Short mmCIF file of C-alpha atoms and ligand atoms in Angstrom, two decimals:
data_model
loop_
_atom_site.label_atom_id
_atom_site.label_comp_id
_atom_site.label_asym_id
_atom_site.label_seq_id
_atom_site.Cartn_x
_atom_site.Cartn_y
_atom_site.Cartn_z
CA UNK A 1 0.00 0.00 0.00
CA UNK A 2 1.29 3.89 -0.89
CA UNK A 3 -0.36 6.76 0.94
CA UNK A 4 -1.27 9.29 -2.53
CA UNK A 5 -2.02 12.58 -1.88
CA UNK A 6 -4.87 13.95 -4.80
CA UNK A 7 -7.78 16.42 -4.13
CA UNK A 8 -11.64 14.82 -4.05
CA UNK A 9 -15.04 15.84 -4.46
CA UNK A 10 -16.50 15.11 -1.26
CA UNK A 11 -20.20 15.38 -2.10
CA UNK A 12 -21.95 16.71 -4.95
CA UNK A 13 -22.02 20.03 -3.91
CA UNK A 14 -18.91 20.22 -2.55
CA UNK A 15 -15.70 22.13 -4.10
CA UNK A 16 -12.71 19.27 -4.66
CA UNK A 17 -10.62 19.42 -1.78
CA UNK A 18 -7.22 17.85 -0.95
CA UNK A 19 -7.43 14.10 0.54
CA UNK A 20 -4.89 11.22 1.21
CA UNK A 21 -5.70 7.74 -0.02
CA UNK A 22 -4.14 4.42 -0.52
CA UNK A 23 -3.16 2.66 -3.25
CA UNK A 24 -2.33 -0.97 -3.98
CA UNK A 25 0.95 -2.26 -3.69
CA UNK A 26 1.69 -3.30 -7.58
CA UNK A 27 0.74 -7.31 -8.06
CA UNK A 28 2.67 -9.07 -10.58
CA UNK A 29 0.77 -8.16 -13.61
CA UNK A 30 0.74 -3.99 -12.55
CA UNK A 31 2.53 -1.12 -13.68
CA UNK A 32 3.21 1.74 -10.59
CA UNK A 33 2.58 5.16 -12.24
CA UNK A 34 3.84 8.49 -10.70
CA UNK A 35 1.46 11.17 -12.60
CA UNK A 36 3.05 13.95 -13.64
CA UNK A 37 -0.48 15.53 -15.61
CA UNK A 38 -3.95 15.21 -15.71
CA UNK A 39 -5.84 16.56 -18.29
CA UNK A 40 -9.42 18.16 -16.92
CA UNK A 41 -12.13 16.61 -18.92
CA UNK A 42 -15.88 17.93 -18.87
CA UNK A 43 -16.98 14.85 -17.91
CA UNK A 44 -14.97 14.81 -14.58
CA UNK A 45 -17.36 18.24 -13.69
CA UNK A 46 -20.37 16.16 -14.92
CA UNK A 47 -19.53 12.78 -11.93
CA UNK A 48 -17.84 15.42 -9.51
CA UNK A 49 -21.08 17.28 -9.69
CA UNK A 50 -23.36 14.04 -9.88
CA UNK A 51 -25.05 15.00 -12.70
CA UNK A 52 -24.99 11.89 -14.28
CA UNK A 53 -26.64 9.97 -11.30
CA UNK A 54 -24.92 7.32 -9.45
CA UNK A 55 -21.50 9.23 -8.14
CA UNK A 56 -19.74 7.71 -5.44
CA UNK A 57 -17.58 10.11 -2.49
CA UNK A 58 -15.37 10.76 -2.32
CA UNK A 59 -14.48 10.87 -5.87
CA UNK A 60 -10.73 11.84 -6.80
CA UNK A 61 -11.54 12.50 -10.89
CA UNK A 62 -9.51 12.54 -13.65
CA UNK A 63 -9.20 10.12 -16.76
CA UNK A 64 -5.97 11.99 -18.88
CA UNK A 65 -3.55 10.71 -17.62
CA UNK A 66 0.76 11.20 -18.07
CA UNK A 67 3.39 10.02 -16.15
CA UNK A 68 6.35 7.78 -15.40
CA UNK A 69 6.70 4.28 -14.71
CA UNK A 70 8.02 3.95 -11.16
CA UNK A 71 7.76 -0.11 -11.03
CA UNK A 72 6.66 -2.96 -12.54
CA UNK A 73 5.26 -6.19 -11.29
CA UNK A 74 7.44 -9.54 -12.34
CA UNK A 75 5.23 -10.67 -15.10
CA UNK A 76 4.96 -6.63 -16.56
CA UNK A 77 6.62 -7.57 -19.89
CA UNK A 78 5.52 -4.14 -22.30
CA UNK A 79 7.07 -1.54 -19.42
CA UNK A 80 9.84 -0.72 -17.62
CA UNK A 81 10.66 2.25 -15.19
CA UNK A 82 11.48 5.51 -16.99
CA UNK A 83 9.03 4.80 -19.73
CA UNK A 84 6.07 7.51 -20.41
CA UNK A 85 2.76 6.21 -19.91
CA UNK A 86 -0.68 7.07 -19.73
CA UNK A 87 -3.96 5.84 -18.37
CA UNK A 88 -7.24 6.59 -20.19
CA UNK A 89 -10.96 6.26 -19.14
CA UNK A 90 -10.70 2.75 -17.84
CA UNK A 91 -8.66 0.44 -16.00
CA UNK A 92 -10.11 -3.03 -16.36
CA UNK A 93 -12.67 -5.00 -18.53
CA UNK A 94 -14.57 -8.12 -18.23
CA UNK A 95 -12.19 -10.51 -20.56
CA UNK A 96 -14.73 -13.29 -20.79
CA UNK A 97 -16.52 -11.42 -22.70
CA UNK A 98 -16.06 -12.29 -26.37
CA UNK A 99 -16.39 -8.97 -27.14
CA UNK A 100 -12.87 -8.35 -25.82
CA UNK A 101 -11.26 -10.59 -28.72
CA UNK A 102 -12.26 -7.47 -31.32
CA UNK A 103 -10.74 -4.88 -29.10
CA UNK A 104 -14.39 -3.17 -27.97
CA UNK A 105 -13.92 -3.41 -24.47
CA UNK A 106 -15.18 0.26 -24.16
CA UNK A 107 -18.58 -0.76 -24.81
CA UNK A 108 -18.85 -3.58 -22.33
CA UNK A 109 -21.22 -3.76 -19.20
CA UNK A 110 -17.39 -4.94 -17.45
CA UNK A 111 -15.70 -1.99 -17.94
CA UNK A 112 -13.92 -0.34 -15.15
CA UNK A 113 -14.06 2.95 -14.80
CA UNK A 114 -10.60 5.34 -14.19
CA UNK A 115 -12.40 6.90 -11.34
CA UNK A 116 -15.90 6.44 -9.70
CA UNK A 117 -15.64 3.06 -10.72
CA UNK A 118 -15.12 -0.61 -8.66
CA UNK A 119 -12.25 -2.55 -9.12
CA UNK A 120 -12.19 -5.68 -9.97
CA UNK A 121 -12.44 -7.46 -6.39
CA UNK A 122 -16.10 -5.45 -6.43
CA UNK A 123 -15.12 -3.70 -3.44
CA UNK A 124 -12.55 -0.97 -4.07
CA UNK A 125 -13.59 2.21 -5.32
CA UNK A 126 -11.22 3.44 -8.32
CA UNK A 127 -9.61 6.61 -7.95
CA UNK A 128 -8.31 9.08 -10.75
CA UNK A 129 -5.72 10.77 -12.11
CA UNK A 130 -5.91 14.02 -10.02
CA UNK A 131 -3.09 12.72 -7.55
CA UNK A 132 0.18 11.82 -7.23
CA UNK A 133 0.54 7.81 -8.26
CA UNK A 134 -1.26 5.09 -9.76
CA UNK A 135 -1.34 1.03 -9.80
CA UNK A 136 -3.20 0.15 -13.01
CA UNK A 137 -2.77 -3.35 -14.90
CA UNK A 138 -0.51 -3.99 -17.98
CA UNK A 139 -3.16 -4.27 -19.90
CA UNK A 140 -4.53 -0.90 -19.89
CA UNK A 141 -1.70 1.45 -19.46
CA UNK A 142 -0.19 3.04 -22.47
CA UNK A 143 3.01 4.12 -24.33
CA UNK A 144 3.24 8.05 -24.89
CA UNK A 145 5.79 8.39 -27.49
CA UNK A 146 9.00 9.89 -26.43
CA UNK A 147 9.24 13.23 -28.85
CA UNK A 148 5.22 13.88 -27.58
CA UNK A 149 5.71 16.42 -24.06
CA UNK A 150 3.52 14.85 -21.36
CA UNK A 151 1.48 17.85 -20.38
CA UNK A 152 0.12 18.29 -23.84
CA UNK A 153 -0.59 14.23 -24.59
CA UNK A 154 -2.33 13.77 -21.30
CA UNK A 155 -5.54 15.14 -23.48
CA UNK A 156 -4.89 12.70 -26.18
CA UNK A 157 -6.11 9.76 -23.35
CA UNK A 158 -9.59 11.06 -23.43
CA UNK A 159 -9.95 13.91 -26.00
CA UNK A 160 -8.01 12.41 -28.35
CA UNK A 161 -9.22 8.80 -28.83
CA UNK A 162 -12.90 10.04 -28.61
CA UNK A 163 -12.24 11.97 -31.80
CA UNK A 164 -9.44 9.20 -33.52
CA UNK A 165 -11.85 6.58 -32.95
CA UNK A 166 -15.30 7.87 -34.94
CA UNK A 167 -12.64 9.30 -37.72
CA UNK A 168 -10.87 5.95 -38.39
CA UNK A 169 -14.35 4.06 -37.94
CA UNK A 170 -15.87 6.36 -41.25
CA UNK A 171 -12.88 6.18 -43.09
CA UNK A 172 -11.81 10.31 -42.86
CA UNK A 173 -8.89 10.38 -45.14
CA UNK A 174 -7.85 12.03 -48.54
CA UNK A 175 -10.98 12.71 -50.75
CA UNK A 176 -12.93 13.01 -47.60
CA UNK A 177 -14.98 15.95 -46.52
CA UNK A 178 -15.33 16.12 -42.42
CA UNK A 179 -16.59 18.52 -40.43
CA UNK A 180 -16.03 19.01 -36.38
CA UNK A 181 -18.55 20.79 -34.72
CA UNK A 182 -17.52 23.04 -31.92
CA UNK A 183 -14.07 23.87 -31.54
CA UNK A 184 -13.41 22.99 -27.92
CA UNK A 185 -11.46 20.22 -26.04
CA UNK A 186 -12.41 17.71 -28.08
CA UNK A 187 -13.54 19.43 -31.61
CA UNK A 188 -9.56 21.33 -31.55
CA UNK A 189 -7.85 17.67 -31.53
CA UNK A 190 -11.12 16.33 -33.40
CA UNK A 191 -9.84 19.12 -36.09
CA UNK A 192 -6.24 18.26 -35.72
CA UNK A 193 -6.56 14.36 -36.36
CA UNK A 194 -8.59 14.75 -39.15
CA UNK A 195 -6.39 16.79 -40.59
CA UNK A 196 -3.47 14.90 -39.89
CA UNK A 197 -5.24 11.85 -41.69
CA UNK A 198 -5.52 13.75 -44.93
CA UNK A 199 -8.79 14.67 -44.73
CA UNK A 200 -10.67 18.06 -46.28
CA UNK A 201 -11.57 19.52 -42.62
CA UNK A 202 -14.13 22.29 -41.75
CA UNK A 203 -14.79 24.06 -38.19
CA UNK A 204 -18.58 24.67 -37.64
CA UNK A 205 -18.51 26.71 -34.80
CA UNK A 206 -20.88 28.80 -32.97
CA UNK A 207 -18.98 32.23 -34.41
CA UNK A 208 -15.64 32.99 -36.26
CA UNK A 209 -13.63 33.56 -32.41
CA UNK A 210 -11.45 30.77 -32.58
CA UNK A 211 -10.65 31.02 -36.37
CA UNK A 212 -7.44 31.57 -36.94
CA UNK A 213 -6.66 28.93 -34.42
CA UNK A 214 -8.85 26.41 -35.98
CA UNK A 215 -6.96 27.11 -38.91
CA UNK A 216 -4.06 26.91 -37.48
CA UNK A 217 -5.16 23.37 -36.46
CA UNK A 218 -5.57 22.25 -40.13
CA UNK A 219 -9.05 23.30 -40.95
CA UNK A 220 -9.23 24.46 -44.69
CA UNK A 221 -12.60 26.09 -43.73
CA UNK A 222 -14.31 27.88 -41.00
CA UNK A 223 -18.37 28.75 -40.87
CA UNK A 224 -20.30 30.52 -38.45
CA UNK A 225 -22.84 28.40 -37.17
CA UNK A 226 -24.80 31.77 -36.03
CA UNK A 227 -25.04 32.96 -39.64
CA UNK A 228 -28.06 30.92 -41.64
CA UNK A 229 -26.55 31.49 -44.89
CA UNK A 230 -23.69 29.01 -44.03
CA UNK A 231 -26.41 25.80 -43.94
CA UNK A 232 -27.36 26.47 -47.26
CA UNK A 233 -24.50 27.19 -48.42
CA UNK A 234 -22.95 23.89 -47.57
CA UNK A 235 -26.16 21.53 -47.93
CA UNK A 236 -24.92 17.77 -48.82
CA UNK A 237 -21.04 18.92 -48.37
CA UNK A 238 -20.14 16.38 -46.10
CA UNK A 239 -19.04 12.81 -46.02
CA UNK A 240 -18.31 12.96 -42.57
CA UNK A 241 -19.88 15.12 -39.59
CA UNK A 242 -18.65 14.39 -35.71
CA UNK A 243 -20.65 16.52 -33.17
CA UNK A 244 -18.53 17.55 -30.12
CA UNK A 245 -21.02 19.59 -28.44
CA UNK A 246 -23.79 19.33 -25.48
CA UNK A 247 -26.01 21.77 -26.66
CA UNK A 248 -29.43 20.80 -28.31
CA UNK A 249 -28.76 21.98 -31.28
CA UNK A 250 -30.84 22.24 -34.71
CA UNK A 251 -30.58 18.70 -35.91
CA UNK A 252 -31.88 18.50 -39.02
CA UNK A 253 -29.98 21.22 -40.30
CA UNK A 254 -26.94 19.67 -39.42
CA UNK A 255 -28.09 16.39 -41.07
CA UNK A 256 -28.70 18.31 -44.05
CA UNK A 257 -25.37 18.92 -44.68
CA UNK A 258 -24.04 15.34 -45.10
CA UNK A 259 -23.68 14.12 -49.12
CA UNK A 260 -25.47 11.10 -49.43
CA UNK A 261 -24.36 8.12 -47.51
CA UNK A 262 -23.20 10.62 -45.12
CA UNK A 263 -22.88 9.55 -41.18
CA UNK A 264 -23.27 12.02 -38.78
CA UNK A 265 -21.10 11.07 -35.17
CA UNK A 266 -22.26 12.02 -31.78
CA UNK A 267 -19.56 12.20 -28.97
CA UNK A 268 -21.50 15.12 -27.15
CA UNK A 269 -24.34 13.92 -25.11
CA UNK A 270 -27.55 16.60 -25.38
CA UNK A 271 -29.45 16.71 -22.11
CA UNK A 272 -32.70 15.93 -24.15
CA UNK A 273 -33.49 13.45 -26.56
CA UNK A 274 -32.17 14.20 -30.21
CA UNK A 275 -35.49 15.03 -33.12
CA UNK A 276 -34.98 14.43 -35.87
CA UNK A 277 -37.26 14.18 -38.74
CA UNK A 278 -36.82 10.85 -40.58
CA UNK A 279 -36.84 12.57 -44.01
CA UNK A 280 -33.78 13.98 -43.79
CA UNK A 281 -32.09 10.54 -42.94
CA UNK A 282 -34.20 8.88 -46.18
CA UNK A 283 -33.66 11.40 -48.29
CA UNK A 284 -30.07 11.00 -48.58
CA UNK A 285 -29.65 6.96 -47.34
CA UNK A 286 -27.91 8.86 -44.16
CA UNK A 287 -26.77 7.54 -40.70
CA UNK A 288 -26.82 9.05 -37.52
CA UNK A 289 -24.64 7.58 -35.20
CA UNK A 290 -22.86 7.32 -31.54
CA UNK A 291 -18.99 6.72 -30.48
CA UNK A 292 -17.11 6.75 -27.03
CA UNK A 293 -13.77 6.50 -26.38
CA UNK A 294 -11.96 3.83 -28.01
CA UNK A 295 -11.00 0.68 -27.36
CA UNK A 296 -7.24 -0.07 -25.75
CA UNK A 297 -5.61 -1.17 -29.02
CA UNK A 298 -7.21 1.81 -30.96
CA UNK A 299 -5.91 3.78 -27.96
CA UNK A 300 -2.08 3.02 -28.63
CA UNK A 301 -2.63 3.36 -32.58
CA UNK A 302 -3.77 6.72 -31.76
CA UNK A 303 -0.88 7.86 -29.73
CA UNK A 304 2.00 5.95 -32.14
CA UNK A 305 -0.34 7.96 -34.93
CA UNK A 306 0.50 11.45 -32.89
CA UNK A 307 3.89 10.66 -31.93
CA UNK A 308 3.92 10.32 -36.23
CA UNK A 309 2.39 13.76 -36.80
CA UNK A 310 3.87 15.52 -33.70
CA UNK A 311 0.31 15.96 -32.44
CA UNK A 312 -1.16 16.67 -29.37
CA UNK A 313 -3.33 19.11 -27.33
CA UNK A 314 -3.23 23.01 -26.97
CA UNK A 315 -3.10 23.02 -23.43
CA UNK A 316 -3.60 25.39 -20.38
CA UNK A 317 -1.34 24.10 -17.47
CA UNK A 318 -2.80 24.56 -14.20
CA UNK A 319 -1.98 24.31 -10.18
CA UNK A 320 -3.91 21.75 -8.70
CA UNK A 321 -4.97 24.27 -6.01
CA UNK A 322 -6.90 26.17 -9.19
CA UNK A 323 -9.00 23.25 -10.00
CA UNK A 324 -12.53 24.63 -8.64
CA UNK A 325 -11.78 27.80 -11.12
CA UNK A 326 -10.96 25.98 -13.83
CA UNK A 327 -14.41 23.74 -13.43
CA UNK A 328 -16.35 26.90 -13.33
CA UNK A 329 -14.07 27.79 -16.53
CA UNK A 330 -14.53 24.78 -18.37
CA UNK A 331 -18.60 25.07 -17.94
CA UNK A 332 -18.08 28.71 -19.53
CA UNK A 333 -15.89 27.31 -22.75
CA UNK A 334 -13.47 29.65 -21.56
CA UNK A 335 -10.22 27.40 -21.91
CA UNK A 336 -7.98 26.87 -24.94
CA UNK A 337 -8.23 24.12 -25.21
CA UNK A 338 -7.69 22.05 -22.74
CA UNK A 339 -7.32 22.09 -18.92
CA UNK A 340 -3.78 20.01 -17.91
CA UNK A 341 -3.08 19.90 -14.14
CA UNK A 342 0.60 20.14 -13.40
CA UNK A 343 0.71 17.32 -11.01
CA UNK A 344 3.56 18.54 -9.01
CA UNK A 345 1.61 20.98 -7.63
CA UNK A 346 0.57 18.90 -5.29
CA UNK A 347 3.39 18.78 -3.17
CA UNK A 348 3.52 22.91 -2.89
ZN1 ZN B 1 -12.99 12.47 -20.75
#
């Protein structure tokens, strides 16, 4: 057993605070992690906050995560100390299912949460990447390329595979038209990756604030989802459209702008249910569709593809201490891009 030090949610309501907690001393198939930096995802405000039902505090968050290898267990065969590794959204699966054998494991009722999850034994609570150490299995830790700096590819963990995973899936790639909408977290790497893969990329954002950024990502295009002329302008443009954002948005407009055979991707999850009129799917043989995360194989081939393209997130590094602000920050879309708590912080 280590004594970590981390900050927690307590409650609901409650501001994260500092805590102590234990973790396991590493068995012979674990890999001992000190974290050097967590990326701040929305969706640790969304459990923090119990807004998703079913929290359990206290909750230490945080599911982007970079550090160094501080041990290994005898039969740890992939890692050795010194090597830069990462931890993603989960830290187990159930490997009886079959469904493991086609590297899926994200969408199985056995997957282990990073944080605000059980372990395996069914008793202990998981705990997240906002602290200062980590025992997670072989199996799902991760290699961070070398020329890739930590605080930037913590983001890739979560941000980055939820956007590499729907653009592999449909094929974005040269000859492909994909748009990202919302430029944020997860639409800035979503823009970045697509690009990367040779695809035609345009930014539908809200307005034209984050331009020159987006195109400094590797968008060829940029629209202004407040000005109506852009959806006619670019009606059946798309091959590919991933949706990054929350906010119920006009749906069938959207839609409208696939080509036929088109698939529209949600990775942002509306609060209410999604309308949309069934014509606009028949009239062009078009898919709506869903994607989270990605599985642990796709997880690596994402971060070997970054360490390739020299690509990871535009970050804000943080204190630990300023985590509360930076919630309240990330709820306001005021962060470019991306959260990243400097881990050492924590000792201060
Ligand atoms: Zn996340």
């Amino acid at each position: 057993m280590t004594i970590t030090r981390g900050y927690a949610a307590t409650a609901a309501k409650a501001p994260l605070t500092p805590t102590t907690f234990e973790r396991r001393a590493p068995r012979e198939d674990d890999v001992s992690i000190d974290i050097k930096f967590c990326g701040v995802c929305h969706s640790d405000i969304h459990q923090a906050r119990d807004e998703w039902g079913g929290a359990a505090f206290p909750m230490v968050p945080g599911h982007e995560v970079a550090g160094i290898v501080s041990a290994v267990g005898s039969k740890v065969t992939k890692f050795k100390v010194g090597d830069h590794v990462g931890v993603g959204c989960f830290v187990d699966s159930c490997t009886q299912c079959a469904t493991r054998n086609v590297d899926l494991e994200q969408y199985m009722p056995g997957l282990v949460q990073t944080y605000n999850g059980v372990e395996g034994d069914g008793v202990t609570p998981t705990m997240g990447g906002y602290s200062e150490h980590m025992v997670v299995k072989e199996g799902y830790v991760l290699s961070i390329p070398d020329n890739l700096p930590l605080d930037a590819a913590a983001p890739l963990l979560c941000a980055g595979i939820t956007l590499y995973s729907p653009l592999h899936h449909w094929k974005a790639g040269p000859g492909k038209k994909v748009a990202i909408i919302g430029m944020g977290g997860l639409g800035h790497m979503g823009v970045k990756l697509a690009h990367a893969m040779g695809a035609d990329v345009t930014v539908l954002s809200q307005s034209l604030s984050k331009q020159e950024d987006g195109m400094r990502f590797g968008a060829a295009h940029y629209y202004a989802t407040s000005d109506a002329a852009t959806f006619d302008k670019l009606q059946g443009e798309f091959d590919l459209i991933i949706n990054t954002v929350g906010a119920n948005i006009d749906w069938n407009a959207y839609i409208n702008l696939l080509k036929v055979d088109g698939t529209m991707v949600l990775i942002g999850v509306p609060e209410k249910p999604v309308p949309v009129m069934a014509h606009v799917l028949i009239g062009g043989r078009r898919t709506l569709a869903g994607s989270m995360i990605g599985s642990i194989k796709e997880t690596q081939e994402m971060l070997d593809f970054c360490g390739k393209h020299d690509i990871v997130a535009d970050i804000e590094l943080i204190k630990i201490q300023d985590i509360n602000d930076a919630y309240d920050r990330v709820i306001k879309s005021d962060v470019r891009y991306r959260f990243v708590i400097d881990i050492a912080s924590l000792a201060a």
